[in-house]
Coordinates of C-alpha atoms and ligand atoms in Angstrom, one line a residue:
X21 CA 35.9 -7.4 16.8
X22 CA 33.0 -9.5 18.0
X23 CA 31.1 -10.3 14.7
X24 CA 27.7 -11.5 16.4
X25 CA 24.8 -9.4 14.7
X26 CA 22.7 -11.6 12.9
X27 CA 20.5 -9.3 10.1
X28 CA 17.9 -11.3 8.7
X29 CA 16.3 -10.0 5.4
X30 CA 12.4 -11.2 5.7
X31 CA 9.2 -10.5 3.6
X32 CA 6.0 -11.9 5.6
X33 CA 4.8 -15.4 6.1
X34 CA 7.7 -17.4 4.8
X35 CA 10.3 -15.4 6.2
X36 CA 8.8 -14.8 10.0
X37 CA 8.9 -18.6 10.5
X38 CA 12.8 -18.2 10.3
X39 CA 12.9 -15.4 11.9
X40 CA 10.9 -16.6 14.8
X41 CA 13.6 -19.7 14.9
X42 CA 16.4 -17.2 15.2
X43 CA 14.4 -15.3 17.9
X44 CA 14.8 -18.1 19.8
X45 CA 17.8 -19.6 19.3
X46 CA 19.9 -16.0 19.5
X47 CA 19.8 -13.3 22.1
X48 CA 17.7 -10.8 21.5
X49 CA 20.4 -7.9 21.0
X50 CA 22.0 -10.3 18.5
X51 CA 19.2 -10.5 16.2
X52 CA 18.3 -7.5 13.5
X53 CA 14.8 -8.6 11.0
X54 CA 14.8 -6.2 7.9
X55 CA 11.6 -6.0 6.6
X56 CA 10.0 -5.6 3.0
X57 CA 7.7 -2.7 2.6
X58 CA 6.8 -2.4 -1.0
X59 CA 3.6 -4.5 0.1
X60 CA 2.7 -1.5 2.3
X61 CA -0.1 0.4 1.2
X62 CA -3.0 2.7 2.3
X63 CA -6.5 1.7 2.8
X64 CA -9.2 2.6 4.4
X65 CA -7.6 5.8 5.0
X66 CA -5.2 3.7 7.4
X67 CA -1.6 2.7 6.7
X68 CA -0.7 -0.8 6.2
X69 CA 2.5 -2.5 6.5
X70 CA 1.5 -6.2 6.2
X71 CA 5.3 -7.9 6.3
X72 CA 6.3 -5.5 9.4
X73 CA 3.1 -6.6 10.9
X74 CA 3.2 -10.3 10.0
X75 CA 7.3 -10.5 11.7
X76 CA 5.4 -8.6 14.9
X77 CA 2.8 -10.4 15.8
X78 CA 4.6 -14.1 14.3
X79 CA 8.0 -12.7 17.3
X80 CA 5.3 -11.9 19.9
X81 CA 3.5 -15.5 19.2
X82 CA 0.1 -13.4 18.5
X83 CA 0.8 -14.4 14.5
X84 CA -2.7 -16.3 13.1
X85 CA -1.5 -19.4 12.3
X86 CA -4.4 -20.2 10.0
X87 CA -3.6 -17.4 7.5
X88 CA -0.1 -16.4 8.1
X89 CA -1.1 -12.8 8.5
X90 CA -3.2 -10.9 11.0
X91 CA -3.8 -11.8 14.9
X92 CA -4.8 -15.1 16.5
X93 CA -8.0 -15.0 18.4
X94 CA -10.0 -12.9 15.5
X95 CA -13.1 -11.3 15.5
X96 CA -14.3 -9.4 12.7
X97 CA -16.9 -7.0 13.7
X98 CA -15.7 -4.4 11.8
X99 CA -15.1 -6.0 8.8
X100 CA -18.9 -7.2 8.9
X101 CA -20.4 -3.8 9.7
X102 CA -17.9 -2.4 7.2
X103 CA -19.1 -4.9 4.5
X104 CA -23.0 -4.3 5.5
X105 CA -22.6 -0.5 5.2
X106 CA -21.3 -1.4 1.3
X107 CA -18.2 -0.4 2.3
X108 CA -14.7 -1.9 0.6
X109 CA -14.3 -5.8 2.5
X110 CA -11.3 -6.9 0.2
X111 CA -8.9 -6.5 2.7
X112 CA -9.4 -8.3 5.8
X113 CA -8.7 -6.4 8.9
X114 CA -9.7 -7.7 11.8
X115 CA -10.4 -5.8 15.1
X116 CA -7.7 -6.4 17.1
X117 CA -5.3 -5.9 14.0
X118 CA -7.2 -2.8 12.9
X119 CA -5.8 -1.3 16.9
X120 CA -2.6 -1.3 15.1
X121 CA -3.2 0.3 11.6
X122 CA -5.1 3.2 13.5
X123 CA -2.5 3.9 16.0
X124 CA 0.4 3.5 13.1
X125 CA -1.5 6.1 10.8
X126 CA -1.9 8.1 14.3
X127 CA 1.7 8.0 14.8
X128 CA 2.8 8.8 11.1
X129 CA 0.5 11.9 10.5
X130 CA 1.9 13.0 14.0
X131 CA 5.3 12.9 12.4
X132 CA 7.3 9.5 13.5
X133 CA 8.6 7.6 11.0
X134 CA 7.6 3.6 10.3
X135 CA 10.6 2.9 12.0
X136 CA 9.7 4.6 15.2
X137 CA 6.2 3.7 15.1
X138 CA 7.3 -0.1 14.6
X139 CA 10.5 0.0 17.3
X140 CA 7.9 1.2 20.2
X141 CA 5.3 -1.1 19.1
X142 CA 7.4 -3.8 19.2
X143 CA 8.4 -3.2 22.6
X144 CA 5.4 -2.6 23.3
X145 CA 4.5 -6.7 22.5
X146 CA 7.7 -7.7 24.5
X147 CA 9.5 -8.3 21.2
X148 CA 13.8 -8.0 22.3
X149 CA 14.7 -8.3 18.5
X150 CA 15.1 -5.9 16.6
X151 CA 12.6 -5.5 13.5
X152 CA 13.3 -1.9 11.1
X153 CA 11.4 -1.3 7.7
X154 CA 14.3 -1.6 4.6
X155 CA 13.2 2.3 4.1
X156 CA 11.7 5.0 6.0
X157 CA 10.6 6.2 2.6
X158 CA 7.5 5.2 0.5
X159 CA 8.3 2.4 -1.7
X160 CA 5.3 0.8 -3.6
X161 CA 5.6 -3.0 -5.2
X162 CA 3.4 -2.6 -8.7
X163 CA 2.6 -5.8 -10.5
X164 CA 2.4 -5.6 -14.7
X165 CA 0.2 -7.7 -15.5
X166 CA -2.1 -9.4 -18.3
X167 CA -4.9 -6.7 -16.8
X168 CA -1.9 -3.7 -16.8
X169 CA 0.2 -2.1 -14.1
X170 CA -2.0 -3.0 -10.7
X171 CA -0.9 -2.0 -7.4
X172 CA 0.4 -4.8 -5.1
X173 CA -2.5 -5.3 -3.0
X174 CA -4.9 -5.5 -5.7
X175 CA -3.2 -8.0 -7.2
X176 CA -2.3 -10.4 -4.0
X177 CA -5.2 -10.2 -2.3
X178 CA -8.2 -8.6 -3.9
X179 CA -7.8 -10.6 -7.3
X180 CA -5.7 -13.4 -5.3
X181 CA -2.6 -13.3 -7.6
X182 CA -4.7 -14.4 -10.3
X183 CA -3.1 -11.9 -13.6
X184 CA -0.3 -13.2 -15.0
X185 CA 2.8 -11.4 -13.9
X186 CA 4.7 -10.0 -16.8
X187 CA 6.9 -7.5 -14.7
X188 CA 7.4 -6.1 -11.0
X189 CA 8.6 -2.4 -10.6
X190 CA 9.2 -0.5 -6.7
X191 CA 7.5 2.8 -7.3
X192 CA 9.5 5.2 -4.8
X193 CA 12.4 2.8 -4.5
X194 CA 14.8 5.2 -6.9
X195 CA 14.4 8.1 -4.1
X196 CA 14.5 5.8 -1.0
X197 CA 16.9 5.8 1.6
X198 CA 17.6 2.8 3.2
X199 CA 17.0 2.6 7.1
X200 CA 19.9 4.2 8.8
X201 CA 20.1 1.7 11.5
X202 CA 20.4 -1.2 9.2
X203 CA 23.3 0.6 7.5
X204 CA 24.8 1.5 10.4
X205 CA 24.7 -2.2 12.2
X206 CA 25.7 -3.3 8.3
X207 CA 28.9 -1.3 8.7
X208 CA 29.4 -1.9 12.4
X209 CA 31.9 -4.6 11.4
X210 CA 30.0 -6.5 14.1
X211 CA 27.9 -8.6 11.6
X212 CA 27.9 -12.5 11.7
X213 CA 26.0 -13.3 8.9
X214 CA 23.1 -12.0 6.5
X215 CA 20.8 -13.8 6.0
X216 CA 17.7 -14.0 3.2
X217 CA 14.8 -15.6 4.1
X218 CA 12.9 -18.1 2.7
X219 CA 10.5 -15.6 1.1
X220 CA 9.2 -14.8 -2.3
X221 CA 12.4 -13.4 -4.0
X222 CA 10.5 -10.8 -6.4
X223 CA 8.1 -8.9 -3.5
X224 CA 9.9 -9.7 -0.5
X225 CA 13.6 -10.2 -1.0
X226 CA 13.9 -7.8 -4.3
X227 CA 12.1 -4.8 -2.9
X228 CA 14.7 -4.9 -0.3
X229 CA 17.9 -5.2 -2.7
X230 CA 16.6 -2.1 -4.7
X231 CA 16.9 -0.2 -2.1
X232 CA 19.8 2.0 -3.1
X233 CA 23.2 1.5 -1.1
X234 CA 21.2 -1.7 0.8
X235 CA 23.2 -4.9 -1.8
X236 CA 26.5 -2.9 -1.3
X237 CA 26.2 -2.3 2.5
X238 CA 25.2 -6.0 2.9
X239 CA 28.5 -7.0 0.7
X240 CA 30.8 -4.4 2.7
X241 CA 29.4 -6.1 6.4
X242 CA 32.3 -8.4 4.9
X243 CA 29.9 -11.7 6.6
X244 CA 28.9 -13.9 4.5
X245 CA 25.5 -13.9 2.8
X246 CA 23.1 -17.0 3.2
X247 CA 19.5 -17.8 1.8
X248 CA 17.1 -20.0 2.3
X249 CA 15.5 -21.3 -0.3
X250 CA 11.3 -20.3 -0.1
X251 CA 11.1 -23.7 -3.0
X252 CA 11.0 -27.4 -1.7
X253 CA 10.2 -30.2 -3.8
X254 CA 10.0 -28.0 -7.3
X255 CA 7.2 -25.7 -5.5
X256 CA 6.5 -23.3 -3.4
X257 CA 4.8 -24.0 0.2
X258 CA 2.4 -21.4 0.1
X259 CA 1.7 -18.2 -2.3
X260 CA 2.0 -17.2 -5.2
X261 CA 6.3 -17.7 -6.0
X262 CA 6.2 -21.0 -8.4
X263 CA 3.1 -19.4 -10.5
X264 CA 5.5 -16.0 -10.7
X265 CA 8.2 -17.9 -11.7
X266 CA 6.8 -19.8 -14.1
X267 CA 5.0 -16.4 -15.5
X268 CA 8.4 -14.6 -15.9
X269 CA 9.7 -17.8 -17.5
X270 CA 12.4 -19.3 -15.0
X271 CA 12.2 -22.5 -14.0
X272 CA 10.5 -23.3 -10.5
X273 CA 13.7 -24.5 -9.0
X274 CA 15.4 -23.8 -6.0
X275 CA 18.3 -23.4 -8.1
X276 CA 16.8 -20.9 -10.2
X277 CA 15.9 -18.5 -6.7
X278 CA 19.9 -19.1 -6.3
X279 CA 21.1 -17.9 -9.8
X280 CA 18.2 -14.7 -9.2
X281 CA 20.0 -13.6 -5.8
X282 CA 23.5 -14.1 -8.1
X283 CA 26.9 -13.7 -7.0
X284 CA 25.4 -11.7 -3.5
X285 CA 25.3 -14.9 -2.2
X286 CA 27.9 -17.1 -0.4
X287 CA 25.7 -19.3 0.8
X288 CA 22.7 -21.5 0.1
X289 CA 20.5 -23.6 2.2
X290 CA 18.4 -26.2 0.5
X291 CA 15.9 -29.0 1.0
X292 CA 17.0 -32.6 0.5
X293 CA 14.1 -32.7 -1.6
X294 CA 15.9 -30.4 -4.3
X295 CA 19.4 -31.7 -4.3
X296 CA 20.0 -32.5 -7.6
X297 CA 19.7 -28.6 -8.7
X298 CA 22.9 -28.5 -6.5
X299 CA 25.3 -28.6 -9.6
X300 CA 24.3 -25.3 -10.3
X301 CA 24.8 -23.1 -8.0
X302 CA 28.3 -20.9 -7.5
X303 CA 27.3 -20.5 -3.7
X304 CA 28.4 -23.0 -1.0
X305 CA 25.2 -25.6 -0.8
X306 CA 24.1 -26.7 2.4
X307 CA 21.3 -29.7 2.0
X308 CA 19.0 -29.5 5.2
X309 CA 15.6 -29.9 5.4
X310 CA 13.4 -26.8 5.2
X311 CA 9.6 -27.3 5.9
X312 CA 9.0 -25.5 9.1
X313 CA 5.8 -26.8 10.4
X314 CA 6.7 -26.8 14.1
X315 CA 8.5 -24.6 16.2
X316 CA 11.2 -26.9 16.4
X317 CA 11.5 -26.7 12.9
X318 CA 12.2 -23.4 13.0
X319 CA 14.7 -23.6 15.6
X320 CA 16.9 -26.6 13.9
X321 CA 16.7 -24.7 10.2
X322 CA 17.7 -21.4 12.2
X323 CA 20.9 -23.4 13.7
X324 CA 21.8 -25.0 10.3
X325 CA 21.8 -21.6 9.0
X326 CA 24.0 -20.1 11.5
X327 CA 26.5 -23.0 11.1
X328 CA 26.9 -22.6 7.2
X329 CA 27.3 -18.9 7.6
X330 CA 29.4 -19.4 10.7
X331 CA 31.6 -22.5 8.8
X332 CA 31.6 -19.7 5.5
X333 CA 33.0 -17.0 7.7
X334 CA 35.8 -19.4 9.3
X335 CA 36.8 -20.1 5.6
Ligands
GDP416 P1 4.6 -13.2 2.2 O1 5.3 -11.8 2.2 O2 3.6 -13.3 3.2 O3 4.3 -13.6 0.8 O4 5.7 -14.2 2.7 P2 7.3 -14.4 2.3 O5 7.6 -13.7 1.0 O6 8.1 -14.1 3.5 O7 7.3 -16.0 2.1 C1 6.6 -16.6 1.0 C2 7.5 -17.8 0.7 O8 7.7 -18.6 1.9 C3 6.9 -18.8 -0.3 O9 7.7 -18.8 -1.4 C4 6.9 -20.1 0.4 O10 7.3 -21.2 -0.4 C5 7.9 -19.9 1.5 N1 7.7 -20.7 2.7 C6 6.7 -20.7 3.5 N2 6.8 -21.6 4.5 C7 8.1 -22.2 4.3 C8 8.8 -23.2 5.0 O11 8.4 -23.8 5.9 N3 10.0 -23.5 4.5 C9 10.5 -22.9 3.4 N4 11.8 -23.2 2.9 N5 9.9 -21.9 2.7 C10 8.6 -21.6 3.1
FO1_417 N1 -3.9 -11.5 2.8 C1 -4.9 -12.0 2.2 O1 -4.7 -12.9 1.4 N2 -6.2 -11.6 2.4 C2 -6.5 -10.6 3.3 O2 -7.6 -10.2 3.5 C3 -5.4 -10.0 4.0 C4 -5.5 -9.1 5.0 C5 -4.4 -8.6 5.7 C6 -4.6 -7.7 6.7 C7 -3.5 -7.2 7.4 C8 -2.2 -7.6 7.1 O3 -1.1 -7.2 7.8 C9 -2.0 -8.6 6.1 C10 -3.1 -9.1 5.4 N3 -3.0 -10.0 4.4 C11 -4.1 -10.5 3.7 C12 -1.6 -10.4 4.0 C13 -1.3 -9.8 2.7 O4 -1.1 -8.5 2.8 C14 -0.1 -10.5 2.0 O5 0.2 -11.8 2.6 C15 1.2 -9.8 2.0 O6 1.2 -8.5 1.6 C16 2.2 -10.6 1.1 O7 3.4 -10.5 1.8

């Protein structure tokens, strides 16, 4: 069998820079992005998935890359009026990004699922790779917190990650079923590797492994598991990961995001900056280096990836 499937597990901003190496580097039918949704939420009576959106627009090079999130070439018209009228501002949705929550929620309350609605749309931006939702299902990150159980959004961006996490809990994520498709290409016996993104472990990686069935599919794909560590130098590049960390008492570390993911992983792909945590960790270390400023960046820590998993697999 021809094991050349390459499923990539991805939150938003972190993970999208990897996956936008791989786009490049890997044809597109070889290339699967799963994609956290417990940061999806509504608002504005519109449906919001911010990590499926992020991995869209960053594949179809229309990504922002000021912010990380939303479209390049902004305007905010709406946001202004909306703000003028008293209405809620919070959440920044500009106008050519809020084309793509309307027709989404159009789509849903018509009856397609998230995974329709994101396939087409995709297409729609000339995206080849594939990018499915972990879960057709509604599964909701909530954040305990030193101001109580918050939702996700409330915590991130309205009071900018400022509570102190005590806990994180996947409303939904009991009942979910996890995307067909990713199940089916898990157990296709055609995978090459999995890989984990350099994203936040507890609201983008996690989310996904609760997902019932999704950890032992990924183990049965019998290719080996690789992450990227989202921690260089002792600290996170952007967001709120080290503070987390620190707030749910583990050391900032890349290390430390190793031991979370466990014995899942075969694999581990960390910066030079970090390479005396190496001791610890039970998965096969690769020391590379991690930052991805540049799109060539992306590309070379998308081929060192493939070569660990590919020298794991050759084993
Ligand atoms: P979010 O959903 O938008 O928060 O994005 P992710 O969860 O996908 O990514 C957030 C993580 O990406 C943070 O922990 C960052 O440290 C990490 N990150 C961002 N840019 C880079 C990078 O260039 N290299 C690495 N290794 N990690 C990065
Ligand atoms: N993040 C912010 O920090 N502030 C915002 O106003 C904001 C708006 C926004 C709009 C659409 C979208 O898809 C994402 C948006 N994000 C915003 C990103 C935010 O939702 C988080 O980065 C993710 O949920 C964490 O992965």
């Amino acid at each position: 069998m021809n094991k050349r499937l390459v499923v990539a597990l991805s939150g938003g901003v972190g993970g999208a820079k990897l996956a936008l190496g791989l786009s490049r580097i890997l044809p597109a039918d070889e290339l699967l992005v799963v994609a956290n949704t417990g940061d999806d939420f509504e608002h504005l009576g519109l449906s919001i998935s911010p990590d499926i959106d992020t991995l869209t627009y960053t594949l179809a090079g229309l990504d922002n890359p000021a912010t990380g999130w939303g479209r390049r070439d902004e305007t905010w018209s709406f946001m202004d009026s909306i703000g003028a009228l008293g209405g809620e501002d919070w959440f920044k949705l500009g106008d050519r990004d809020l084309a793509l929550h309307v027709e989404r929620t159009r789509r849903l309350r018509a009856g397609q699922t998230l995974s329709e609605v994101t396939t087409d749309v995709c297409r729609r931006l000339g995206i080849g790779a594939r990018v499915l939702p972990m879960s057709d299902d509604r599964v909701r990150t909530r954040v305990r917190s030193d101001v109580g159980w918050i939702d996700f959004q409330d915590y991130f961006v309205r009071q900018q990650c400022r509570p102190v996490v005590h806990e994180l809990a996947f409303d939904g994520v009991t009942l979910a079923r996890p995307n067909a498709d990713i199940v089916a290409a898990l157990r296709s016996g055609s995978v090459r590797t999995v890989i984990i993104c350099p994203s936040n472990p507890f609201i983008s990686v996690e989310p996904i492994l609760a997902i019932p069935g999704m950890r032992d599919a990924m183990k049965a794909s019998n290719a080996p598991i690789v992450a990227v560590s989202p921690i260089i130098g002792g600290e996170a590049v952007k967001g709120p990961t080290a503070k987390m960390m620190r707030e749910l008492g583990l050391e900032v570390s890349a290390a430390a995001v190793a031991a979370r993911y466990g014995d899942l992983l075969d694999g581990y792909i960390m910066d030079d900056a970090d390479a005396d945590g190496v001791g610890t960790i039970g998965a096969r270390v690769t020391i590379a280096k991690t930052l991805m400023k540049s799109l060539d960046d992306r590309e070379a820590l998308a081929r060192v990836t493939l070569d660990a998993a590919d020298a794991l697999a050759s084993r």
